[in-house]
Amino acid sequence: MGVNDYNCTPFVELDRDSWSRLAESTPLPLTSDDVTRLAGLGERIDLKEVAEVYLPLSRLLNLYVGGKGQLHQATQTFLSPLSEDSGGKNSHGAKRTPFVIGVAGSVAVGKSTTARLLRELLARWPDTPRVELLTTDGFLYSNAELERRGLMGRKGFPESYDRRALLRFVSAVKSGAREVRAPVYSHLTYDIVPGAEIVVRQPDVLIVEGLNVLQPARPRLDGRQGLAVSDFFDFSLYVDAKTPDVRNWYIDRFLSLRTGAFANPESFFHRFSSLSDEEAVNLASEIWASINEPNLVENVLPTRGRATLVLTKGPQHDVRRMLLRKL
Ligand SMILES: Nc1ncnc2c1ncn2[C@@H]1O[C@H](COP(=O)(O)OP(=O)(O)OP(=O)(O)O)[C@@H](O)[C@H]1O
Ligand SMILES: CC(C)(CO)[C@@H](O)C(=O)NCCC(=O)O
């Protein structure tokens, strides 16, 4: 194949049928216990979809984890003469760090759902029982800080996050830090929760989920390139769908929140709980068109080609196609 061949791409493309055939040869099929646990995630997850799409995906990730483990072992063996030279005083060997998976994609495309499913499935594999989740929402600036910066209408845009703190977090995890802490965001109060934090203690796998996790590093003021969180990923996934489908999911979720979470007086959106259907659809469409869609188009979509795997969904969240980066 010549380099000018239009078919020249760094990805292998698999349609739904080919991918789901892999489920048959995936060891560790779902047990009835798993099915009960997955159904308890509280999402309208189709279990056939889990078995056909997410189970083989967890196997692929398990192979990558194993591959990284072998590379770590080989590197330890390579470095071991240095420790012997120093009579064991200087250990050049380092403990294996958590395997970090990034999950990117639009608001409402299903990143959290995908991340939670993968956590359940990966934890079933014997070499990765401890899987932790981190959502980048916790690194959004507080509403007070966003107001101060004039960014209240840009929540979710790259500049609405404390990117340095997020980078420090992921870098500490990949440096093997024993304990790393992150702030917490509440979708109910629509703000950072004062004093709350999550603690990550050297899990086997850390899944980092967020809109912008695949963004490359920004050039620094001194002209040097700097690092981005994606530099620390061992694997990354982009959840993709047509923009009009994602818009519908956003509006549907807004409508179901209106009758659910918004009814709580603590909710930031409580004042919207009495909106009529039509008013709620109009408001959700307005938020989508003014914040989430421009962010998708300007910042999120351009990072799709940086993923290890692109998972493309149809209008019912059914995964239609996988693009897997060639090795
Ligand atoms: N595989 C799936 N099957 C069915 N419904 C799904 C699936 N994934 C997500 N959904 C639904 O789509 C909506 C958006 O999903 P989710 O909250 O996971 O998105 P998100 O990308 O994490 O959004 P945000 O960036 O706003 O946090 C939710 O209503 C969820 O229940
Ligand atoms: C918190 C984020 C940015 C990402 O999860 C998103 O859910 C959000 O709140 N976006 C801002 C616009 C909106 O309210 O949908």
mmCIF file of C-alpha atoms and ligand atoms in Angstrom:
data_model
loop_
_atom_site.group_PDB
_atom_site.id
_atom_site.type_symbol
_atom_site.label_atom_id
_atom_site.label_comp_id
_atom_site.label_asym_id
_atom_site.label_seq_id
_atom_site.Cartn_x
_atom_site.Cartn_y
_atom_site.Cartn_z
ATOM 1 C CA MET A 1 0.000 0.000 0.000
ATOM 2 C CA GLY A 2 1.422 3.418 -0.942
ATOM 3 C CA VAL A 3 1.422 6.378 1.436
ATOM 4 C CA ASN A 4 -0.952 8.177 -0.895
ATOM 5 C CA ASP A 5 -3.482 5.409 -0.635
ATOM 6 C CA TYR A 6 -6.686 7.052 0.666
ATOM 7 C CA ASN A 7 -7.138 3.995 2.840
ATOM 8 C CA CYS A 8 -3.945 4.665 4.753
ATOM 9 C CA THR A 9 -5.020 5.057 8.385
ATOM 10 C CA PRO A 10 -3.445 4.276 11.757
ATOM 11 C CA PHE A 11 -6.651 2.451 12.804
ATOM 12 C CA VAL A 12 -8.069 -1.003 12.171
ATOM 13 C CA GLU A 13 -11.822 -0.713 11.625
ATOM 14 C CA LEU A 14 -14.166 -3.339 13.049
ATOM 15 C CA ASP A 15 -17.895 -3.347 12.518
ATOM 16 C CA ARG A 16 -20.321 -4.405 15.202
ATOM 17 C CA ASP A 17 -20.711 -7.974 13.890
ATOM 18 C CA SER A 18 -16.995 -8.701 13.766
ATOM 19 C CA TRP A 19 -16.437 -7.166 17.176
ATOM 20 C CA SER A 20 -19.285 -9.049 18.832
ATOM 21 C CA ARG A 21 -17.960 -12.349 17.421
ATOM 22 C CA LEU A 22 -14.970 -11.797 19.702
ATOM 23 C CA ALA A 23 -17.279 -12.203 22.690
ATOM 24 C CA GLU A 24 -17.500 -15.958 21.973
ATOM 25 C CA SER A 25 -13.771 -16.429 22.450
ATOM 26 C CA THR A 26 -13.470 -14.052 25.408
ATOM 27 C CA PRO A 27 -12.571 -15.981 28.562
ATOM 28 C CA LEU A 28 -14.546 -15.084 31.702
ATOM 29 C CA PRO A 29 -18.038 -14.696 30.208
ATOM 30 C CA LEU A 30 -20.559 -12.813 32.348
ATOM 31 C CA THR A 31 -21.962 -14.765 35.272
ATOM 32 C CA SER A 32 -25.446 -14.230 36.660
ATOM 33 C CA ASP A 33 -23.823 -12.353 39.593
ATOM 34 C CA ASP A 34 -22.182 -9.952 37.157
ATOM 35 C CA VAL A 35 -25.461 -9.403 35.381
ATOM 36 C CA THR A 36 -27.160 -8.530 38.672
ATOM 37 C CA ARG A 37 -24.359 -6.133 39.617
ATOM 38 C CA LEU A 38 -24.322 -4.434 36.221
ATOM 39 C CA ALA A 39 -28.079 -4.015 36.211
ATOM 40 C CA GLY A 40 -27.663 -2.380 39.639
ATOM 41 C CA LEU A 41 -25.552 0.401 38.134
ATOM 42 C CA GLY A 42 -28.831 2.229 37.731
ATOM 43 C CA GLU A 43 -28.500 2.861 34.001
ATOM 44 C CA ARG A 44 -30.684 1.575 31.248
ATOM 45 C CA ILE A 45 -27.854 -0.640 30.110
ATOM 46 C CA ASP A 46 -28.704 -3.328 27.631
ATOM 47 C CA LEU A 47 -27.015 -6.503 28.903
ATOM 48 C CA LYS A 48 -26.698 -7.933 25.395
ATOM 49 C CA GLU A 49 -24.714 -4.803 24.577
ATOM 50 C CA VAL A 50 -22.505 -5.421 27.621
ATOM 51 C CA ALA A 51 -21.832 -9.021 26.591
ATOM 52 C CA GLU A 52 -21.221 -8.248 22.916
ATOM 53 C CA VAL A 53 -19.318 -4.975 23.121
ATOM 54 C CA TYR A 54 -17.966 -4.145 26.562
ATOM 55 C CA LEU A 55 -16.918 -7.656 27.584
ATOM 56 C CA PRO A 56 -14.541 -8.094 24.581
ATOM 57 C CA LEU A 57 -13.360 -4.534 25.212
ATOM 58 C CA SER A 58 -12.456 -5.458 28.795
ATOM 59 C CA ARG A 59 -10.485 -8.427 27.403
ATOM 60 C CA LEU A 60 -8.561 -6.161 25.043
ATOM 61 C CA LEU A 61 -7.758 -3.831 27.945
ATOM 62 C CA ASN A 62 -6.713 -6.826 30.043
ATOM 63 C CA LEU A 63 -4.258 -7.791 27.257
ATOM 64 C CA TYR A 64 -2.824 -4.262 27.234
ATOM 65 C CA VAL A 65 -2.431 -4.367 31.029
ATOM 66 C CA GLY A 66 -0.602 -7.700 30.685
ATOM 67 C CA GLY A 67 1.588 -6.294 27.892
ATOM 68 C CA LYS A 68 2.569 -3.297 30.025
ATOM 69 C CA GLY A 69 3.339 -5.691 32.893
ATOM 70 C CA GLN A 70 5.758 -7.642 30.696
ATOM 71 C CA LEU A 71 7.427 -4.445 29.550
ATOM 72 C CA HIS A 72 7.811 -3.405 33.184
ATOM 73 C CA GLN A 73 9.405 -6.773 34.064
ATOM 74 C CA ALA A 74 11.780 -6.571 31.107
ATOM 75 C CA THR A 75 12.815 -3.044 32.106
ATOM 76 C CA GLN A 76 13.440 -4.210 35.693
ATOM 77 C CA THR A 77 15.675 -6.999 34.391
ATOM 78 C CA PHE A 78 17.531 -4.510 32.184
ATOM 79 C CA LEU A 79 18.130 -2.168 35.139
ATOM 80 C CA SER A 80 18.940 -4.878 37.698
ATOM 81 C CA PRO A 81 22.799 -4.820 37.264
ATOM 82 C CA LEU A 82 22.749 -1.236 38.604
ATOM 83 C CA SER A 83 21.185 -2.354 41.893
ATOM 84 C CA GLU A 84 23.723 -5.221 42.183
ATOM 85 C CA ASP A 85 26.643 -2.767 41.584
ATOM 86 C CA SER A 86 25.547 -0.655 44.510
ATOM 87 C CA GLY A 87 25.241 -3.698 46.776
ATOM 88 C CA GLY A 88 21.488 -3.305 46.744
ATOM 89 C CA LYS A 89 21.778 0.164 48.329
ATOM 90 C CA ASN A 90 20.389 2.067 45.374
ATOM 91 C CA SER A 91 17.351 0.400 44.001
ATOM 92 C CA HIS A 92 16.903 1.525 40.407
ATOM 93 C CA GLY A 93 13.915 -0.736 40.164
ATOM 94 C CA ALA A 94 10.537 0.882 40.581
ATOM 95 C CA LYS A 95 7.259 -0.671 41.563
ATOM 96 C CA ARG A 96 4.797 -0.934 38.748
ATOM 97 C CA THR A 97 2.493 2.101 38.555
ATOM 98 C CA PRO A 98 -1.288 1.963 37.927
ATOM 99 C CA PHE A 99 -2.411 1.332 34.360
ATOM 100 C CA VAL A 100 -4.196 4.553 33.376
ATOM 101 C CA ILE A 101 -7.077 4.599 30.894
ATOM 102 C CA GLY A 102 -8.462 7.907 29.550
ATOM 103 C CA VAL A 103 -12.124 8.136 28.458
ATOM 104 C CA ALA A 104 -12.983 11.202 26.328
ATOM 105 C CA GLY A 105 -16.032 12.418 24.399
ATOM 106 C CA SER A 106 -18.863 14.966 24.406
ATOM 107 C CA VAL A 107 -21.066 15.953 27.324
ATOM 108 C CA ALA A 108 -23.873 13.306 27.527
ATOM 109 C CA VAL A 109 -22.254 10.845 25.102
ATOM 110 C CA GLY A 110 -21.961 8.239 27.872
ATOM 111 C CA LYS A 111 -18.421 8.626 29.214
ATOM 112 C CA SER A 112 -19.375 8.015 32.858
ATOM 113 C CA THR A 113 -21.525 5.044 31.919
ATOM 114 C CA THR A 114 -18.718 3.545 29.823
ATOM 115 C CA ALA A 115 -16.197 4.188 32.602
ATOM 116 C CA ARG A 116 -18.429 2.557 35.237
ATOM 117 C CA LEU A 117 -19.074 -0.468 33.015
ATOM 118 C CA LEU A 118 -15.369 -0.890 32.376
ATOM 119 C CA ARG A 119 -14.635 -0.633 36.074
ATOM 120 C CA GLU A 120 -17.027 -3.497 36.820
ATOM 121 C CA LEU A 121 -15.739 -5.631 33.963
ATOM 122 C CA LEU A 122 -12.022 -5.004 34.516
ATOM 123 C CA ALA A 123 -12.303 -5.779 38.219
ATOM 124 C CA ARG A 124 -13.355 -9.343 37.276
ATOM 125 C CA TRP A 125 -9.975 -10.066 35.679
ATOM 126 C CA PRO A 126 -7.568 -11.676 38.171
ATOM 127 C CA ASP A 127 -4.712 -9.213 37.512
ATOM 128 C CA THR A 128 -6.775 -6.022 37.951
ATOM 129 C CA PRO A 129 -9.079 -6.410 40.952
ATOM 130 C CA ARG A 130 -8.629 -2.792 42.100
ATOM 131 C CA VAL A 131 -10.027 -0.319 39.583
ATOM 132 C CA GLU A 132 -10.640 3.320 40.520
ATOM 133 C CA LEU A 133 -12.511 6.051 38.667
ATOM 134 C CA LEU A 134 -11.681 9.706 38.439
ATOM 135 C CA THR A 135 -13.843 12.246 36.661
ATOM 136 C CA THR A 136 -12.170 15.495 35.650
ATOM 137 C CA ASP A 137 -15.318 17.352 36.832
ATOM 138 C CA GLY A 138 -13.597 17.554 40.236
ATOM 139 C CA PHE A 139 -10.953 19.794 38.683
ATOM 140 C CA LEU A 140 -13.451 22.358 37.366
ATOM 141 C CA TYR A 141 -12.921 25.718 39.044
ATOM 142 C CA SER A 142 -15.606 26.478 41.634
ATOM 143 C CA ASN A 143 -18.537 28.594 40.423
ATOM 144 C CA ALA A 144 -17.140 31.545 42.407
ATOM 145 C CA GLU A 145 -13.811 31.241 40.588
ATOM 146 C CA LEU A 146 -15.536 30.738 37.211
ATOM 147 C CA GLU A 147 -17.582 33.923 37.867
ATOM 148 C CA ARG A 148 -14.375 35.758 38.730
ATOM 149 C CA ARG A 149 -12.780 34.632 35.470
ATOM 150 C CA GLY A 150 -15.913 35.355 33.406
ATOM 151 C CA LEU A 151 -16.213 31.638 32.534
ATOM 152 C CA MET A 152 -19.626 30.665 33.959
ATOM 153 C CA GLY A 153 -20.942 30.191 30.411
ATOM 154 C CA ARG A 154 -17.913 28.071 29.476
ATOM 155 C CA LYS A 155 -18.184 25.224 31.973
ATOM 156 C CA GLY A 156 -16.558 22.175 30.384
ATOM 157 C CA PHE A 157 -14.266 24.229 28.098
ATOM 158 C CA PRO A 158 -10.560 23.512 28.673
ATOM 159 C CA GLU A 159 -10.017 26.849 30.452
ATOM 160 C CA SER A 160 -12.769 26.084 33.010
ATOM 161 C CA TYR A 161 -10.554 23.399 34.628
ATOM 162 C CA ASP A 162 -7.558 23.755 36.896
ATOM 163 C CA ARG A 163 -5.425 21.931 34.336
ATOM 164 C CA ARG A 164 -2.226 22.171 36.356
ATOM 165 C CA ALA A 165 -3.830 20.478 39.362
ATOM 166 C CA LEU A 166 -5.275 17.729 37.129
ATOM 167 C CA LEU A 167 -1.888 17.186 35.502
ATOM 168 C CA ARG A 168 -0.226 17.027 38.939
ATOM 169 C CA PHE A 169 -2.797 14.439 40.026
ATOM 170 C CA VAL A 170 -2.300 12.098 37.050
ATOM 171 C CA SER A 171 1.457 12.596 37.097
ATOM 172 C CA ALA A 172 1.572 11.680 40.822
ATOM 173 C CA VAL A 173 -0.448 8.509 40.167
ATOM 174 C CA LYS A 174 1.957 7.519 37.360
ATOM 175 C CA SER A 175 4.916 8.342 39.565
ATOM 176 C CA GLY A 176 3.753 5.630 41.951
ATOM 177 C CA ALA A 177 2.603 7.965 44.758
ATOM 178 C CA ARG A 178 1.072 5.987 47.615
ATOM 179 C CA GLU A 179 -1.902 8.297 48.024
ATOM 180 C CA VAL A 180 -3.241 11.004 45.709
ATOM 181 C CA ARG A 181 -6.238 13.237 46.428
ATOM 182 C CA ALA A 182 -8.680 14.978 44.097
ATOM 183 C CA PRO A 183 -11.547 17.440 44.666
ATOM 184 C CA VAL A 184 -15.166 16.457 44.018
ATOM 185 C CA TYR A 185 -17.852 18.093 41.840
ATOM 186 C CA SER A 186 -21.585 17.733 42.441
ATOM 187 C CA HIS A 187 -23.992 17.719 39.506
ATOM 188 C CA LEU A 188 -26.730 18.449 42.043
ATOM 189 C CA THR A 189 -25.331 21.711 43.399
ATOM 190 C CA TYR A 190 -23.565 22.356 40.044
ATOM 191 C CA ASP A 191 -20.421 23.264 41.981
ATOM 192 C CA ILE A 192 -17.312 21.898 43.676
ATOM 193 C CA VAL A 193 -18.176 20.317 47.051
ATOM 194 C CA PRO A 194 -16.235 22.238 49.729
ATOM 195 C CA GLY A 195 -13.915 19.964 51.705
ATOM 196 C CA ALA A 196 -14.815 16.767 49.799
ATOM 197 C CA GLU A 197 -12.113 14.689 48.124
ATOM 198 C CA ILE A 198 -11.478 11.311 46.612
ATOM 199 C CA VAL A 199 -8.360 9.398 47.544
ATOM 200 C CA VAL A 200 -6.605 7.139 45.051
ATOM 201 C CA ARG A 201 -4.233 4.574 46.604
ATOM 202 C CA GLN A 202 -2.177 2.784 43.976
ATOM 203 C CA PRO A 203 -5.011 0.886 42.239
ATOM 204 C CA ASP A 204 -4.227 -1.662 39.505
ATOM 205 C CA VAL A 205 -6.134 0.504 37.030
ATOM 206 C CA LEU A 206 -7.227 4.141 37.123
ATOM 207 C CA ILE A 207 -9.886 5.293 34.653
ATOM 208 C CA VAL A 208 -9.764 9.066 34.029
ATOM 209 C CA GLU A 209 -12.975 10.260 32.423
ATOM 210 C CA GLY A 210 -13.551 13.766 31.031
ATOM 211 C CA LEU A 211 -14.400 15.848 27.999
ATOM 212 C CA ASN A 212 -10.923 17.151 27.333
ATOM 213 C CA VAL A 213 -8.606 14.398 28.540
ATOM 214 C CA LEU A 214 -7.153 13.821 25.068
ATOM 215 C CA GLN A 215 -6.114 17.415 24.504
ATOM 216 C CA PRO A 216 -2.440 17.868 23.695
ATOM 217 C CA ALA A 217 -0.214 20.026 25.900
ATOM 218 C CA ARG A 218 -0.466 23.786 25.520
ATOM 219 C CA PRO A 219 2.698 25.587 24.507
ATOM 220 C CA ARG A 220 4.101 27.290 27.614
ATOM 221 C CA LEU A 221 4.961 30.976 27.901
ATOM 222 C CA ASP A 222 8.659 30.127 27.644
ATOM 223 C CA GLY A 223 7.929 28.387 24.337
ATOM 224 C CA ARG A 224 8.518 24.890 25.716
ATOM 225 C CA GLN A 225 5.891 22.294 25.052
ATOM 226 C CA GLY A 226 4.964 21.023 28.539
ATOM 227 C CA LEU A 227 2.950 17.902 29.325
ATOM 228 C CA ALA A 228 -0.723 16.963 29.107
ATOM 229 C CA VAL A 229 -2.637 14.329 31.102
ATOM 230 C CA SER A 230 -2.838 12.217 27.948
ATOM 231 C CA ASP A 231 0.957 11.820 28.105
ATOM 232 C CA PHE A 232 0.363 9.564 31.119
ATOM 233 C CA PHE A 233 -2.315 7.350 29.565
ATOM 234 C CA ASP A 234 -1.536 3.711 28.860
ATOM 235 C CA PHE A 235 -4.726 3.423 26.791
ATOM 236 C CA SER A 236 -7.388 5.893 25.712
ATOM 237 C CA LEU A 237 -10.925 5.592 24.507
ATOM 238 C CA TYR A 238 -12.987 8.185 22.629
ATOM 239 C CA VAL A 239 -16.755 7.683 22.851
ATOM 240 C CA ASP A 240 -18.202 9.020 19.620
ATOM 241 C CA ALA A 241 -21.686 9.555 18.157
ATOM 242 C CA LYS A 242 -23.388 11.885 15.683
ATOM 243 C CA THR A 243 -23.879 15.348 17.184
ATOM 244 C CA PRO A 244 -27.712 15.349 16.727
ATOM 245 C CA ASP A 245 -27.888 12.024 18.637
ATOM 246 C CA VAL A 246 -25.777 13.393 21.499
ATOM 247 C CA ARG A 247 -27.982 16.493 21.576
ATOM 248 C CA ASN A 248 -31.055 14.258 21.955
ATOM 249 C CA TRP A 249 -29.393 12.355 24.815
ATOM 250 C CA TYR A 250 -28.531 15.638 26.504
ATOM 251 C CA ILE A 251 -32.138 16.840 26.238
ATOM 252 C CA ASP A 252 -33.536 13.458 27.375
ATOM 253 C CA ARG A 253 -31.254 13.462 30.408
ATOM 254 C CA PHE A 254 -32.262 17.051 31.213
ATOM 255 C CA LEU A 255 -35.947 16.025 31.060
ATOM 256 C CA SER A 256 -35.439 13.047 33.334
ATOM 257 C CA LEU A 257 -33.392 15.124 35.781
ATOM 258 C CA ARG A 258 -36.193 17.666 35.869
ATOM 259 C CA THR A 259 -38.592 15.124 37.328
ATOM 260 C CA GLY A 260 -35.833 13.497 39.413
ATOM 261 C CA ALA A 261 -32.832 15.358 40.809
ATOM 262 C CA PHE A 262 -34.114 18.892 40.048
ATOM 263 C CA ALA A 263 -37.052 18.276 42.375
ATOM 264 C CA ASN A 264 -34.529 18.332 45.257
ATOM 265 C CA PRO A 265 -34.495 21.869 46.760
ATOM 266 C CA GLU A 266 -30.676 21.567 47.040
ATOM 267 C CA SER A 267 -30.424 21.293 43.262
ATOM 268 C CA PHE A 268 -28.966 24.200 41.321
ATOM 269 C CA PHE A 269 -31.661 23.523 38.732
ATOM 270 C CA HIS A 270 -34.479 23.333 41.314
ATOM 271 C CA ARG A 271 -36.065 26.461 39.857
ATOM 272 C CA PHE A 272 -36.477 24.515 36.597
ATOM 273 C CA SER A 273 -38.354 21.596 38.156
ATOM 274 C CA SER A 274 -41.725 23.210 37.440
ATOM 275 C CA LEU A 275 -41.046 23.913 33.762
ATOM 276 C CA SER A 276 -43.445 22.443 31.226
ATOM 277 C CA ASP A 277 -42.063 19.823 28.803
ATOM 278 C CA GLU A 278 -41.805 22.391 26.062
ATOM 279 C CA GLU A 279 -40.047 24.962 28.253
ATOM 280 C CA ALA A 280 -37.596 22.337 29.510
ATOM 281 C CA VAL A 281 -36.760 21.172 25.975
ATOM 282 C CA ASN A 282 -36.205 24.793 24.936
ATOM 283 C CA LEU A 283 -33.930 25.498 27.878
ATOM 284 C CA ALA A 284 -31.896 22.290 27.398
ATOM 285 C CA SER A 285 -31.584 23.053 23.654
ATOM 286 C CA GLU A 286 -30.369 26.540 24.487
ATOM 287 C CA ILE A 287 -27.703 25.263 26.949
ATOM 288 C CA TRP A 288 -26.650 22.633 24.425
ATOM 289 C CA ALA A 289 -26.348 25.131 21.561
ATOM 290 C CA SER A 290 -24.566 27.827 23.561
ATOM 291 C CA ILE A 291 -22.134 25.745 25.661
ATOM 292 C CA ASN A 292 -21.890 22.019 25.044
ATOM 293 C CA GLU A 293 -22.057 21.852 21.247
ATOM 294 C CA PRO A 294 -19.483 24.615 20.634
ATOM 295 C CA ASN A 295 -17.182 22.880 23.141
ATOM 296 C CA LEU A 296 -17.681 19.565 21.335
ATOM 297 C CA VAL A 297 -16.898 21.083 17.947
ATOM 298 C CA GLU A 298 -14.019 23.339 18.983
ATOM 299 C CA ASN A 299 -12.252 21.282 21.627
ATOM 300 C CA VAL A 300 -13.441 17.719 22.012
ATOM 301 C CA LEU A 301 -13.956 16.345 18.488
ATOM 302 C CA PRO A 302 -10.526 17.499 17.267
ATOM 303 C CA THR A 303 -8.925 15.111 19.812
ATOM 304 C CA ARG A 304 -10.706 11.992 18.518
ATOM 305 C CA GLY A 305 -7.827 10.819 16.333
ATOM 306 C CA ARG A 306 -5.503 10.778 19.339
ATOM 307 C CA ALA A 307 -7.362 7.889 21.011
ATOM 308 C CA THR A 308 -6.194 4.268 21.069
ATOM 309 C CA LEU A 309 -9.773 3.176 20.434
ATOM 310 C CA VAL A 310 -12.767 5.070 19.031
ATOM 311 C CA LEU A 311 -16.122 3.586 19.904
ATOM 312 C CA THR A 312 -18.940 4.870 17.677
ATOM 313 C CA LYS A 313 -22.537 4.687 18.887
ATOM 314 C CA GLY A 314 -25.806 4.705 16.958
ATOM 315 C CA PRO A 315 -28.906 6.664 18.028
ATOM 316 C CA GLN A 316 -29.846 4.174 20.779
ATOM 317 C CA HIS A 317 -26.371 4.048 22.386
ATOM 318 C CA ASP A 318 -25.764 0.847 20.393
ATOM 319 C CA VAL A 319 -22.072 0.573 19.501
ATOM 320 C CA ARG A 320 -21.815 0.286 15.725
ATOM 321 C CA ARG A 321 -18.117 0.472 14.974
ATOM 322 C CA MET A 322 -14.708 0.304 16.626
ATOM 323 C CA LEU A 323 -11.508 1.923 15.378
ATOM 324 C CA LEU A 324 -8.472 0.365 17.037
ATOM 325 C CA ARG A 325 -5.066 1.924 16.661
ATOM 326 C CA LYS A 326 -2.591 -0.325 14.841
ATOM 327 C CA LEU A 327 0.472 -1.363 16.841
HETATM 328 N N1 LIG B 1 -24.567 2.340 26.980
HETATM 329 C C1 LIG B 1 -25.657 3.062 27.298
HETATM 330 N N2 LIG B 1 -26.895 2.545 27.124
HETATM 331 C C2 LIG B 1 -27.992 3.282 27.398
HETATM 332 N N3 LIG B 1 -27.984 4.558 27.871
HETATM 333 C C3 LIG B 1 -26.787 5.116 28.063
HETATM 334 C C4 LIG B 1 -25.555 4.413 27.784
HETATM 335 N N4 LIG B 1 -24.527 5.260 28.045
HETATM 336 C C5 LIG B 1 -25.099 6.414 28.478
HETATM 337 N N5 LIG B 1 -26.436 6.336 28.490
HETATM 338 C C6 LIG B 1 -27.362 7.434 28.880
HETATM 339 O O1 LIG B 1 -26.935 8.631 28.195
HETATM 340 C C7 LIG B 1 -26.921 9.746 29.083
HETATM 341 C C8 LIG B 1 -25.528 10.335 29.201
HETATM 342 O O2 LIG B 1 -24.659 9.376 29.797
HETATM 343 P P1 LIG B 1 -23.495 9.763 30.830
HETATM 344 O O3 LIG B 1 -24.047 10.511 31.984
HETATM 345 O O4 LIG B 1 -22.725 8.505 31.069
HETATM 346 O O5 LIG B 1 -22.679 10.759 29.905
HETATM 347 P P2 LIG B 1 -21.371 11.572 30.141
HETATM 348 O O6 LIG B 1 -20.668 11.553 28.843
HETATM 349 O O7 LIG B 1 -20.620 11.062 31.308
HETATM 350 O O8 LIG B 1 -21.944 13.007 30.437
HETATM 351 P P3 LIG B 1 -21.334 14.280 31.226
HETATM 352 O O9 LIG B 1 -20.124 14.703 30.488
HETATM 353 O O10 LIG B 1 -22.431 15.290 31.149
HETATM 354 O O11 LIG B 1 -21.044 13.838 32.635
HETATM 355 C C9 LIG B 1 -27.459 9.231 30.416
HETATM 356 O O12 LIG B 1 -28.828 9.530 30.461
HETATM 357 C C10 LIG B 1 -27.223 7.729 30.361
HETATM 358 O O13 LIG B 1 -28.157 7.007 31.135
HETATM 359 C C1 LIG B 2 -19.805 19.354 34.310
HETATM 360 C C2 LIG B 2 -19.746 19.238 32.798
HETATM 361 C C3 LIG B 2 -18.864 20.317 32.220
HETATM 362 C C4 LIG B 2 -19.079 17.919 32.374
HETATM 363 O O1 LIG B 2 -19.531 16.804 32.997
HETATM 364 C C5 LIG B 2 -21.149 19.317 32.170
HETATM 365 O O2 LIG B 2 -21.980 18.369 32.713
HETATM 366 C C6 LIG B 2 -21.761 20.732 32.326
HETATM 367 O O3 LIG B 2 -22.247 21.066 33.357
HETATM 368 N N1 LIG B 2 -21.709 21.539 31.255
HETATM 369 C C7 LIG B 2 -22.134 22.908 31.304
HETATM 370 C C8 LIG B 2 -23.414 23.165 30.619
HETATM 371 C C9 LIG B 2 -24.543 22.314 31.176
HETATM 372 O O4 LIG B 2 -25.120 22.645 32.211
HETATM 373 O O5 LIG B 2 -24.818 21.294 30.555
#
